[in-house]
PDB file of C-alpha atoms in Angstrom:
ATOM      1  CA  MET A   1       4.687   1.574  21.849  1.00 43.00           C
ATOM      2  CA  THR A   2       7.719  -1.382  20.405  1.00 41.00           C
ATOM      3  CA  ASP A   3       7.350  -2.675  17.231  1.00 53.00           C
ATOM      4  CA  THR A   4       9.939  -5.242  18.049  1.00 54.00           C
ATOM      5  CA  ALA A   5       7.296  -7.552  19.487  1.00 77.00           C
ATOM      6  CA  ALA A   6       4.402  -7.411  16.476  1.00 91.00           C
ATOM      7  CA  THR A   7       4.986 -10.332  14.778  1.00 94.00           C
ATOM      8  CA  PRO A   8       6.433  -9.972  10.888  1.00 96.00           C
ATOM      9  CA  PHE A   9       3.820 -10.748   7.801  1.00 96.00           C
ATOM     10  CA  LEU A  10       5.778 -13.180   6.529  1.00 97.00           C
ATOM     11  CA  THR A  11       9.514 -15.264   7.354  1.00 97.00           C
ATOM     12  CA  ARG A  12      11.768 -16.725   4.684  1.00 96.00           C
ATOM     13  CA  ARG A  13      11.912 -20.625   3.675  1.00 95.00           C
ATOM     14  CA  GLY A  14      15.023 -20.842   1.523  1.00 94.00           C
ATOM     15  CA  ASP A  15      13.839 -19.120  -1.208  1.00 94.00           C
ATOM     16  CA  GLU A  16       9.945 -19.482  -0.276  1.00 97.00           C
ATOM     17  CA  PHE A  17       7.681 -16.998   1.615  1.00 97.00           C
ATOM     18  CA  VAL A  18       5.490 -18.071   4.535  1.00 97.00           C
ATOM     19  CA  PRO A  19       2.973 -15.944   5.502  1.00 95.00           C
ATOM     20  CA  ASN A  20       2.101 -16.073   9.781  1.00 95.00           C
ATOM     21  CA  PRO A  21      -1.245 -15.698   9.926  1.00 92.00           C
ATOM     22  CA  ILE A  22      -1.951 -11.670  10.293  1.00 93.00           C
ATOM     23  CA  ALA A  23      -0.898 -11.412   7.031  1.00 93.00           C
ATOM     24  CA  HIS A  24      -4.573 -12.227   5.637  1.00 88.00           C
ATOM     25  CA  GLY A  25      -6.263  -9.876   4.622  1.00 83.00           C
ATOM     26  CA  GLY A  26     -10.376  -9.085   4.792  1.00 74.00           C
ATOM     27  CA  TRP A  27     -11.500 -11.347   2.179  1.00 70.00           C
ATOM     28  CA  GLY A  28     -11.504 -14.379   2.780  1.00 73.00           C
ATOM     29  CA  PRO A  29      -8.644 -17.130   3.394  1.00 80.00           C
ATOM     30  CA  THR A  30      -5.925 -15.401   1.277  1.00 88.00           C
ATOM     31  CA  LEU A  31      -3.379 -12.829   1.624  1.00 92.00           C
ATOM     32  CA  GLY A  32      -3.941  -8.470   2.155  1.00 91.00           C
ATOM     33  CA  GLY A  33      -3.578  -6.938  -0.927  1.00 92.00           C
ATOM     34  CA  GLN A  34      -0.544  -5.465   1.207  1.00 94.00           C
ATOM     35  CA  VAL A  35       1.759  -8.069   1.709  1.00 96.00           C
ATOM     36  CA  VAL A  36       1.108  -8.588  -1.856  1.00 96.00           C
ATOM     37  CA  GLY A  37       2.618  -5.610  -3.280  1.00 97.00           C
ATOM     38  CA  GLY A  38       4.729  -4.743  -0.216  1.00 97.00           C
ATOM     39  CA  LEU A  39       6.572  -8.010  -1.133  1.00 98.00           C
ATOM     40  CA  LEU A  40       6.542  -7.803  -5.018  1.00 98.00           C
ATOM     41  CA  ALA A  41       7.987  -3.759  -4.615  1.00 98.00           C
ATOM     42  CA  ARG A  42      10.387  -5.767  -2.163  1.00 98.00           C
ATOM     43  CA  ALA A  43      11.628  -7.637  -5.541  1.00 98.00           C
ATOM     44  CA  ILE A  44      11.979  -4.767  -7.802  1.00 98.00           C
ATOM     45  CA  GLU A  45      13.637  -2.092  -4.729  1.00 98.00           C
ATOM     46  CA  ALA A  46      16.582  -4.948  -4.622  1.00 97.00           C
ATOM     47  CA  ARG A  47      17.314  -4.466  -8.676  1.00 97.00           C
ATOM     48  CA  VAL A  48      17.647  -1.338  -8.034  1.00 97.00           C
ATOM     49  CA  ASP A  49      21.007   0.020  -6.454  1.00 94.00           C
ATOM     50  CA  ASP A  50      21.862   3.436  -8.173  1.00 96.00           C
ATOM     51  CA  PRO A  51      19.940   6.005  -4.954  1.00 95.00           C
ATOM     52  CA  ASP A  52      19.523   8.888  -7.336  1.00 97.00           C
ATOM     53  CA  LEU A  53      16.520   6.818  -8.816  1.00 98.00           C
ATOM     54  CA  GLN A  54      13.415   7.566  -7.684  1.00 97.00           C
ATOM     55  CA  PRO A  55      10.740   4.724  -7.216  1.00 98.00           C
ATOM     56  CA  ALA A  56       7.874   7.176  -9.424  1.00 98.00           C
ATOM     57  CA  ARG A  57       5.641   4.323 -10.074  1.00 98.00           C
ATOM     58  CA  LEU A  58       4.328   0.395  -8.607  1.00 98.00           C
ATOM     59  CA  THR A  59       2.012  -1.081 -10.141  1.00 98.00           C
ATOM     60  CA  VAL A  60       0.923  -4.321  -9.020  1.00 97.00           C
ATOM     61  CA  GLU A  61      -1.494  -6.237 -10.464  1.00 96.00           C
ATOM     62  CA  ILE A  62      -3.864  -8.992  -8.198  1.00 93.00           C
ATOM     63  CA  LEU A  63      -4.564 -11.644 -10.944  1.00 93.00           C
ATOM     64  CA  ARG A  64      -6.126 -14.897  -9.023  1.00 89.00           C
ATOM     65  CA  ARG A  65      -6.898 -14.304  -4.731  1.00 87.00           C
ATOM     66  CA  VAL A  66      -3.004 -15.125  -3.694  1.00 90.00           C
ATOM     67  CA  ALA A  67      -4.422 -18.124  -0.330  1.00 89.00           C
ATOM     68  CA  CYS A  68      -2.222 -17.827   2.352  1.00 92.00           C
ATOM     69  CA  ASP A  69       0.295 -20.603   2.010  1.00 94.00           C
ATOM     70  CA  PRO A  70       4.189 -20.066   0.793  1.00 96.00           C
ATOM     71  CA  VAL A  71       5.028 -17.626  -2.295  1.00 97.00           C
ATOM     72  CA  ARG A  72       7.992 -16.738  -4.536  1.00 98.00           C
ATOM     73  CA  VAL A  73       9.029 -13.669  -5.696  1.00 98.00           C
ATOM     74  CA  GLU A  74      11.138 -13.091  -8.716  1.00 98.00           C
ATOM     75  CA  ALA A  75      11.944  -9.990 -10.292  1.00 98.00           C
ATOM     76  CA  SER A  76      14.172  -8.383 -13.505  1.00 98.00           C
ATOM     77  CA  VAL A  77      15.200  -5.198 -15.132  1.00 98.00           C
ATOM     78  CA  VAL A  78      13.018  -4.700 -18.520  1.00 97.00           C
ATOM     79  CA  ARG A  79      15.119  -1.913 -19.262  1.00 97.00           C
ATOM     80  CA  SER A  80      18.061   0.484 -18.107  1.00 96.00           C
ATOM     81  CA  GLY A  81      18.922   3.921 -19.207  1.00 95.00           C
ATOM     82  CA  ARG A  82      20.645   7.474 -18.356  1.00 94.00           C
ATOM     83  CA  ARG A  83      17.382   8.143 -17.464  1.00 96.00           C
ATOM     84  CA  MET A  84      15.006   5.664 -16.145  1.00 97.00           C
ATOM     85  CA  ARG A  85      15.113   2.002 -15.865  1.00 98.00           C
ATOM     86  CA  ALA A  86      11.948  -0.452 -15.204  1.00 98.00           C
ATOM     87  CA  VAL A  87      11.628  -3.639 -13.659  1.00 98.00           C
ATOM     88  CA  ASP A  88       9.245  -6.436 -13.168  1.00 98.00           C
ATOM     89  CA  ALA A  89       8.022  -8.731 -10.475  1.00 98.00           C
ATOM     90  CA  ARG A  90       6.293 -11.722 -10.596  1.00 98.00           C
ATOM     91  CA  MET A  91       4.501 -13.849  -7.729  1.00 98.00           C
ATOM     92  CA  THR A  92       3.997 -17.948  -8.026  1.00 97.00           C
ATOM     93  CA  GLN A  93       2.067 -20.016  -5.425  1.00 96.00           C
ATOM     94  CA  ASP A  94       2.136 -23.881  -6.691  1.00 93.00           C
ATOM     95  CA  GLY A  95       4.257 -23.088 -10.011  1.00 93.00           C
ATOM     96  CA  GLN A  96       1.194 -20.699 -10.349  1.00 96.00           C
ATOM     97  CA  LEU A  97       1.560 -17.024 -11.175  1.00 97.00           C
ATOM     98  CA  VAL A  98      -0.744 -15.356  -8.893  1.00 97.00           C
ATOM     99  CA  ALA A  99       0.419 -11.615  -9.134  1.00 97.00           C
ATOM    100  CA  ARG A 100       2.540  -9.177 -10.842  1.00 98.00           C
ATOM    101  CA  ALA A 101       3.984  -5.902 -10.557  1.00 98.00           C
ATOM    102  CA  CYS A 102       6.350  -3.091 -12.475  1.00 98.00           C
ATOM    103  CA  ALA A 103       8.198  -0.604 -11.078  1.00 98.00           C
ATOM    104  CA  LEU A 104       9.112   2.711 -13.098  1.00 98.00           C
ATOM    105  CA  TYR A 105      12.302   4.958 -11.979  1.00 98.00           C
ATOM    106  CA  LEU A 106      13.407   8.126 -12.595  1.00 98.00           C
ATOM    107  CA  ARG A 107      16.763   9.786 -11.958  1.00 98.00           C
ATOM    108  CA  ARG A 108      16.583  12.586  -9.958  1.00 97.00           C
ATOM    109  CA  GLY A 109      17.491  16.067 -10.877  1.00 95.00           C
ATOM    110  CA  THR A 110      16.669  19.963 -11.160  1.00 95.00           C
ATOM    111  CA  GLN A 111      13.426  21.393  -9.655  1.00 93.00           C
ATOM    112  CA  PRO A 112      12.235  23.099 -12.952  1.00 95.00           C
ATOM    113  CA  ASP A 113      11.039  26.904 -11.821  1.00 96.00           C
ATOM    114  CA  GLY A 114       8.087  27.892 -11.712  1.00 96.00           C
ATOM    115  CA  GLN A 115       4.766  27.733  -9.648  1.00 94.00           C
ATOM    116  CA  PHE A 116       2.655  24.881  -9.844  1.00 94.00           C
ATOM    117  CA  TRP A 117      -1.541  24.067  -9.109  1.00 94.00           C
ATOM    118  CA  THR A 118      -2.636  21.215  -7.760  1.00 93.00           C
ATOM    119  CA  THR A 119      -5.979  20.103  -5.704  1.00 92.00           C
ATOM    120  CA  PRO A 120      -5.500  21.479  -2.410  1.00 93.00           C
ATOM    121  CA  VAL A 121      -5.631  18.723   0.428  1.00 94.00           C
ATOM    122  CA  VAL A 122      -5.968  19.159   4.352  1.00 93.00           C
ATOM    123  CA  LEU A 123      -5.206  16.028   6.961  1.00 94.00           C
ATOM    124  CA  PRO A 124      -6.324  16.229  10.202  1.00 94.00           C
ATOM    125  CA  PRO A 125      -3.145  15.889  11.673  1.00 95.00           C
ATOM    126  CA  ILE A 126      -0.620  13.557  12.536  1.00 95.00           C
ATOM    127  CA  PRO A 127      -2.573  10.899  15.428  1.00 94.00           C
ATOM    128  CA  ALA A 128      -1.291   9.903  18.825  1.00 92.00           C
ATOM    129  CA  GLU A 129      -0.901   6.442  18.776  1.00 89.00           C
ATOM    130  CA  PRO A 130      -1.544   4.252  21.987  1.00 86.00           C
ATOM    131  CA  GLU A 131       1.564   2.605  24.256  1.00 83.00           C
ATOM    132  CA  GLN A 132       0.160  -0.379  22.811  1.00 83.00           C
ATOM    133  CA  ILE A 133      -1.119  -2.098  19.127  1.00 86.00           C
ATOM    134  CA  GLY A 134      -2.678  -5.750  19.510  1.00 83.00           C
ATOM    135  CA  ASP A 135      -0.234  -8.266  17.643  1.00 85.00           C
ATOM    136  CA  ASN A 136      -4.039  -9.206  15.775  1.00 85.00           C
ATOM    137  CA  VAL A 137      -3.738  -5.147  13.915  1.00 87.00           C
ATOM    138  CA  PRO A 138      -2.155  -5.499  10.290  1.00 87.00           C
ATOM    139  CA  MET A 139      -0.609  -1.671  10.691  1.00 91.00           C
ATOM    140  CA  PHE A 140      -1.514   1.373  13.150  1.00 93.00           C
ATOM    141  CA  ILE A 141      -4.269   3.631  11.281  1.00 93.00           C
ATOM    142  CA  ARG A 142      -6.871   6.438  11.895  1.00 93.00           C
ATOM    143  CA  ALA A 143     -10.302   6.513   9.657  1.00 93.00           C
ATOM    144  CA  TYR A 144     -11.430   9.906   9.523  1.00 94.00           C
ATOM    145  CA  GLY A 145     -14.657  11.554   7.780  1.00 93.00           C
ATOM    146  CA  PRO A 146     -15.268  15.029   7.224  1.00 89.00           C
ATOM    147  CA  ASP A 147     -16.325  16.381  10.272  1.00 84.00           C
ATOM    148  CA  ALA A 148     -16.084  15.801  14.163  1.00 71.00           C
ATOM    149  CA  ALA A 149     -19.993  13.447  13.560  1.00 71.00           C
ATOM    150  CA  SER A 150     -18.081  10.772  11.225  1.00 73.00           C
ATOM    151  CA  ASP A 151     -15.066  10.142  13.138  1.00 70.00           C
ATOM    152  CA  ASP A 152     -17.545   8.715  16.309  1.00 70.00           C
ATOM    153  CA  LEU A 153     -18.874   6.330  13.456  1.00 71.00           C
ATOM    154  CA  GLU A 154     -16.870   2.215  14.253  1.00 73.00           C
ATOM    155  CA  PHE A 155     -16.842   3.103   9.854  1.00 83.00           C
ATOM    156  CA  PRO A 156     -15.849   6.258   9.253  1.00 91.00           C
ATOM    157  CA  TRP A 157     -15.334   5.932   5.686  1.00 92.00           C
ATOM    158  CA  GLN A 158     -18.789   4.461   5.919  1.00 90.00           C
ATOM    159  CA  GLN A 159     -20.595   8.164   4.327  1.00 91.00           C
ATOM    160  CA  ALA A 160     -21.512   9.971   1.543  1.00 91.00           C
ATOM    161  CA  GLY A 161     -18.370  12.210   2.343  1.00 92.00           C
ATOM    162  CA  PRO A 162     -14.610  13.309   2.604  1.00 95.00           C
ATOM    163  CA  ARG A 163     -12.548  10.842   3.246  1.00 95.00           C
ATOM    164  CA  TYR A 164      -9.043  10.734   5.049  1.00 96.00           C
ATOM    165  CA  ALA A 165      -6.270   8.473   6.980  1.00 96.00           C
ATOM    166  CA  TRP A 166      -3.243   8.015   8.644  1.00 97.00           C
ATOM    167  CA  VAL A 167      -1.303   4.850   8.807  1.00 97.00           C
ATOM    168  CA  ARG A 168       2.043   3.671   9.456  1.00 96.00           C
ATOM    169  CA  GLU A 169       3.180   0.243   9.221  1.00 95.00           C
ATOM    170  CA  PHE A 170       4.836  -1.134  12.680  1.00 94.00           C
ATOM    171  CA  ARG A 171       5.428  -4.937  11.700  1.00 95.00           C
ATOM    172  CA  GLU A 172       8.280  -5.840   9.736  1.00 97.00           C
ATOM    173  CA  LEU A 173       7.149  -7.753   5.976  1.00 97.00           C
ATOM    174  CA  VAL A 174       9.649 -10.118   6.342  1.00 97.00           C
ATOM    175  CA  GLU A 175      11.698 -11.262   9.459  1.00 97.00           C
ATOM    176  CA  GLY A 176      14.586  -9.611  10.240  1.00 96.00           C
ATOM    177  CA  GLU A 177      14.251  -6.440   7.484  1.00 97.00           C
ATOM    178  CA  THR A 178      13.505  -3.521   8.190  1.00 96.00           C
ATOM    179  CA  LEU A 179      10.528  -1.350   6.007  1.00 97.00           C
ATOM    180  CA  THR A 180      12.502   1.418   3.388  1.00 98.00           C
ATOM    181  CA  PRO A 181      10.126   3.910   2.127  1.00 98.00           C
ATOM    182  CA  PHE A 182       9.377   2.407  -1.242  1.00 98.00           C
ATOM    183  CA  LEU A 183       7.821  -0.381   0.958  1.00 98.00           C
ATOM    184  CA  ARG A 184       6.259   1.493   3.569  1.00 98.00           C
ATOM    185  CA  ALA A 185       4.910   3.406   0.701  1.00 98.00           C
ATOM    186  CA  ALA A 186       4.061   0.595  -1.300  1.00 98.00           C
ATOM    187  CA  ILE A 187       2.543  -1.319   1.328  1.00 97.00           C
ATOM    188  CA  ALA A 188       0.145   1.916   2.982  1.00 97.00           C
ATOM    189  CA  VAL A 189      -1.542   3.452  -0.750  1.00 97.00           C
ATOM    190  CA  ASP A 190      -3.214  -0.403  -0.589  1.00 95.00           C
ATOM    191  CA  VAL A 191      -5.634   1.165   1.522  1.00 95.00           C
ATOM    192  CA  THR A 192      -6.883   3.392  -1.408  1.00 97.00           C
ATOM    193  CA  SER A 193      -9.540   0.918  -2.928  1.00 94.00           C
ATOM    194  CA  SER A 194     -10.828   0.553   0.515  1.00 92.00           C
ATOM    195  CA  MET A 195     -11.336   4.651   1.416  1.00 94.00           C
ATOM    196  CA  ALA A 196     -12.307   5.020  -1.806  1.00 96.00           C
ATOM    197  CA  ASN A 197     -14.851   2.243  -2.563  1.00 94.00           C
ATOM    198  CA  PHE A 198     -16.798   2.706   0.596  1.00 92.00           C
ATOM    199  CA  SER A 199     -20.723   3.708   0.299  1.00 91.00           C
ATOM    200  CA  THR A 200     -23.246   4.258   2.982  1.00 91.00           C
ATOM    201  CA  THR A 201     -24.259   0.343   3.413  1.00 89.00           C
ATOM    202  CA  GLY A 202     -20.255  -0.803   3.289  1.00 88.00           C
ATOM    203  CA  LEU A 203     -17.134  -2.057   1.620  1.00 90.00           C
ATOM    204  CA  SER A 204     -18.605  -3.899  -1.545  1.00 86.00           C
ATOM    205  CA  PHE A 205     -16.091  -4.210  -4.675  1.00 93.00           C
ATOM    206  CA  ILE A 206     -12.202  -5.445  -4.215  1.00 89.00           C
ATOM    207  CA  ASN A 207      -9.448  -4.267  -5.936  1.00 89.00           C
ATOM    208  CA  ALA A 208      -8.436  -6.228  -9.007  1.00 91.00           C
ATOM    209  CA  ASP A 209      -4.508  -3.955  -9.207  1.00 94.00           C
ATOM    210  CA  TYR A 210      -3.448  -0.795  -7.553  1.00 96.00           C
ATOM    211  CA  THR A 211      -0.546   2.015  -8.325  1.00 98.00           C
ATOM    212  CA  LEU A 212       1.582   3.756  -6.046  1.00 98.00           C
ATOM    213  CA  ALA A 213       2.696   7.356  -8.834  1.00 98.00           C
ATOM    214  CA  LEU A 214       5.884   9.101  -5.947  1.00 98.00           C
ATOM    215  CA  SER A 215       7.178  12.013  -7.052  1.00 98.00           C
ATOM    216  CA  ARG A 216       9.641  11.675  -3.340  1.00 98.00           C
ATOM    217  CA  LEU A 217      10.544   9.003  -0.930  1.00 98.00           C
ATOM    218  CA  PRO A 218       8.110   9.926   2.466  1.00 98.00           C
ATOM    219  CA  ASP A 219      10.184  11.063   5.261  1.00 98.00           C
ATOM    220  CA  GLY A 220       8.950   9.262   7.971  1.00 96.00           C
ATOM    221  CA  PRO A 221       6.798   6.355   9.084  1.00 96.00           C
ATOM    222  CA  HIS A 222       3.397   7.794   9.039  1.00 97.00           C
ATOM    223  CA  ILE A 223       1.593   8.059   5.387  1.00 98.00           C
ATOM    224  CA  GLY A 224      -1.182  10.328   5.132  1.00 98.00           C
ATOM    225  CA  LEU A 225      -3.979   9.237   2.324  1.00 98.00           C
ATOM    226  CA  ALA A 226      -6.805  11.430   1.735  1.00 98.00           C
ATOM    227  CA  VAL A 227      -9.819  10.092  -1.191  1.00 97.00           C
ATOM    228  CA  GLN A 228      -9.472  12.619  -4.523  1.00 97.00           C
ATOM    229  CA  SER A 229     -12.334  10.301  -6.471  1.00 96.00           C
ATOM    230  CA  HIS A 230     -14.816   7.353  -6.408  1.00 96.00           C
ATOM    231  CA  THR A 231     -16.593   6.263 -10.289  1.00 97.00           C
ATOM    232  CA  SER A 232     -18.317   2.916 -10.520  1.00 96.00           C
ATOM    233  CA  ALA A 233     -20.836   1.692 -13.094  1.00 97.00           C
ATOM    234  CA  ASP A 234     -21.711  -2.306 -13.289  1.00 97.00           C
ATOM    235  CA  GLY A 235     -19.448  -3.610 -10.905  1.00 95.00           C
ATOM    236  CA  VAL A 236     -16.663  -2.071 -11.379  1.00 97.00           C
ATOM    237  CA  ALA A 237     -14.940   1.029  -9.781  1.00 97.00           C
ATOM    238  CA  THR A 238     -11.891   3.185  -9.904  1.00 97.00           C
ATOM    239  CA  GLY A 239     -10.925   5.242  -6.881  1.00 97.00           C
ATOM    240  CA  SER A 240      -7.568   7.524  -5.826  1.00 98.00           C
ATOM    241  CA  THR A 241      -6.199   9.071  -3.147  1.00 98.00           C
ATOM    242  CA  ALA A 242      -3.914  11.748  -2.227  1.00 98.00           C
ATOM    243  CA  LEU A 243      -0.839  10.346  -0.347  1.00 98.00           C
ATOM    244  CA  PHE A 244       1.529  12.545   1.998  1.00 98.00           C
ATOM    245  CA  ASP A 245       3.639  12.181   4.615  1.00 98.00           C
ATOM    246  CA  HIS A 246       4.413  14.985   7.659  1.00 97.00           C
ATOM    247  CA  ARG A 247       6.177  17.504   5.060  1.00 97.00           C
ATOM    248  CA  GLY A 248       2.818  17.300   2.464  1.00 96.00           C
ATOM    249  CA  PRO A 249       1.933  15.828  -0.667  1.00 97.00           C
ATOM    250  CA  ILE A 250       4.350  12.880  -1.880  1.00 98.00           C
ATOM    251  CA  GLY A 251       2.338  10.762  -4.731  1.00 98.00           C
ATOM    252  CA  THR A 252      -0.648   9.516  -5.368  1.00 98.00           C
ATOM    253  CA  GLY A 253      -2.817   5.986  -4.692  1.00 98.00           C
ATOM    254  CA  LEU A 254      -5.056   5.106  -7.793  1.00 98.00           C
ATOM    255  CA  SER A 255      -7.659   1.695  -7.674  1.00 97.00           C
ATOM    256  CA  THR A 256      -9.176  -0.792 -10.168  1.00 96.00           C
ATOM    257  CA  ALA A 257     -11.281  -3.134  -8.327  1.00 95.00           C
ATOM    258  CA  ILE A 258     -14.618  -4.879  -9.046  1.00 94.00           C
ATOM    259  CA  ALA A 259     -18.281  -5.782  -7.282  1.00 93.00           C
ATOM    260  CA  SER A 260     -17.602  -8.403  -4.367  1.00 84.00           C
ATOM    261  CA  SER A 261     -19.288  -9.118  -0.912  1.00 73.00           C
ATOM    262  CA  GLY A 262     -17.873 -11.146   2.171  1.00 64.00           C
ATOM    263  CA  PHE A 263     -15.144  -8.227   3.594  1.00 64.00           C
ATOM    264  CA  ASP A 264     -14.535  -8.422   6.914  1.00 61.00           C
ATOM    265  CA  PRO A 265     -12.496  -5.785   8.788  1.00 55.00           C
ATOM    266  CA  SER A 266     -11.102  -8.456  11.260  1.00 51.00           C
ATOM    267  CA  GLY A 267      -9.991 -10.520   8.564  1.00 48.00           C
ATOM    268  CA  LYS A 268     -10.919 -13.684  10.497  1.00 47.00           C
ATOM    269  CA  HIS A 269     -13.329 -15.952   8.885  1.00 40.00           C
TER     270      HIS A 269
END
């Protein structure tokens, strides 16, 4: 398939970013979380010009539902030292703050000796993609359950068991701009909330914020996710995922969410 014909999520108009219909999320006439987070990450990345600084953590807070109207985004360096840089970003709509993000960059260096332990995760192999993907699909995503039987479900995550996914963003975030590895990760990690918060009856939590923690940038366009945890009580939930590329683990996703109804995976309302 070719990526060049895909409609971008946003177009530039002076200091504003104008959403195209594909930028709508699954929770009503609002921008998708991956678009909000991606745009904030884009502004943050523009404030870091040192290639030896690794984006180690990005936290995106969605303070209110972001309407499908033009937005403005700005970022500033909060602190810069020899081994780190902290950057904040703000998204406004009609002069009102609607979302914000903060990021921490750490300087790469020598990897310490020794063996480390982590929870073992085995992802399905990166799937083949169709030759053409409809322009009404925000990203290529292949969802998996714990076994072949669940993979045949309409929503393979709608079961009480392990969940996996491979995603690849094939459209531009902003028209005319190539996605960087950091932006690919910032967009993909938004999937953490829906993956971790599906139950046997569907998805009934909407994410209030999410965090991306990276030990390294992804290599290549495909990013894999595996649910690691879900906890919820009294309508408040947390969920986490392990993130991968074709070489192995790259980091962690974390989402906090609140109970909500009205999710429509098609994004049409």
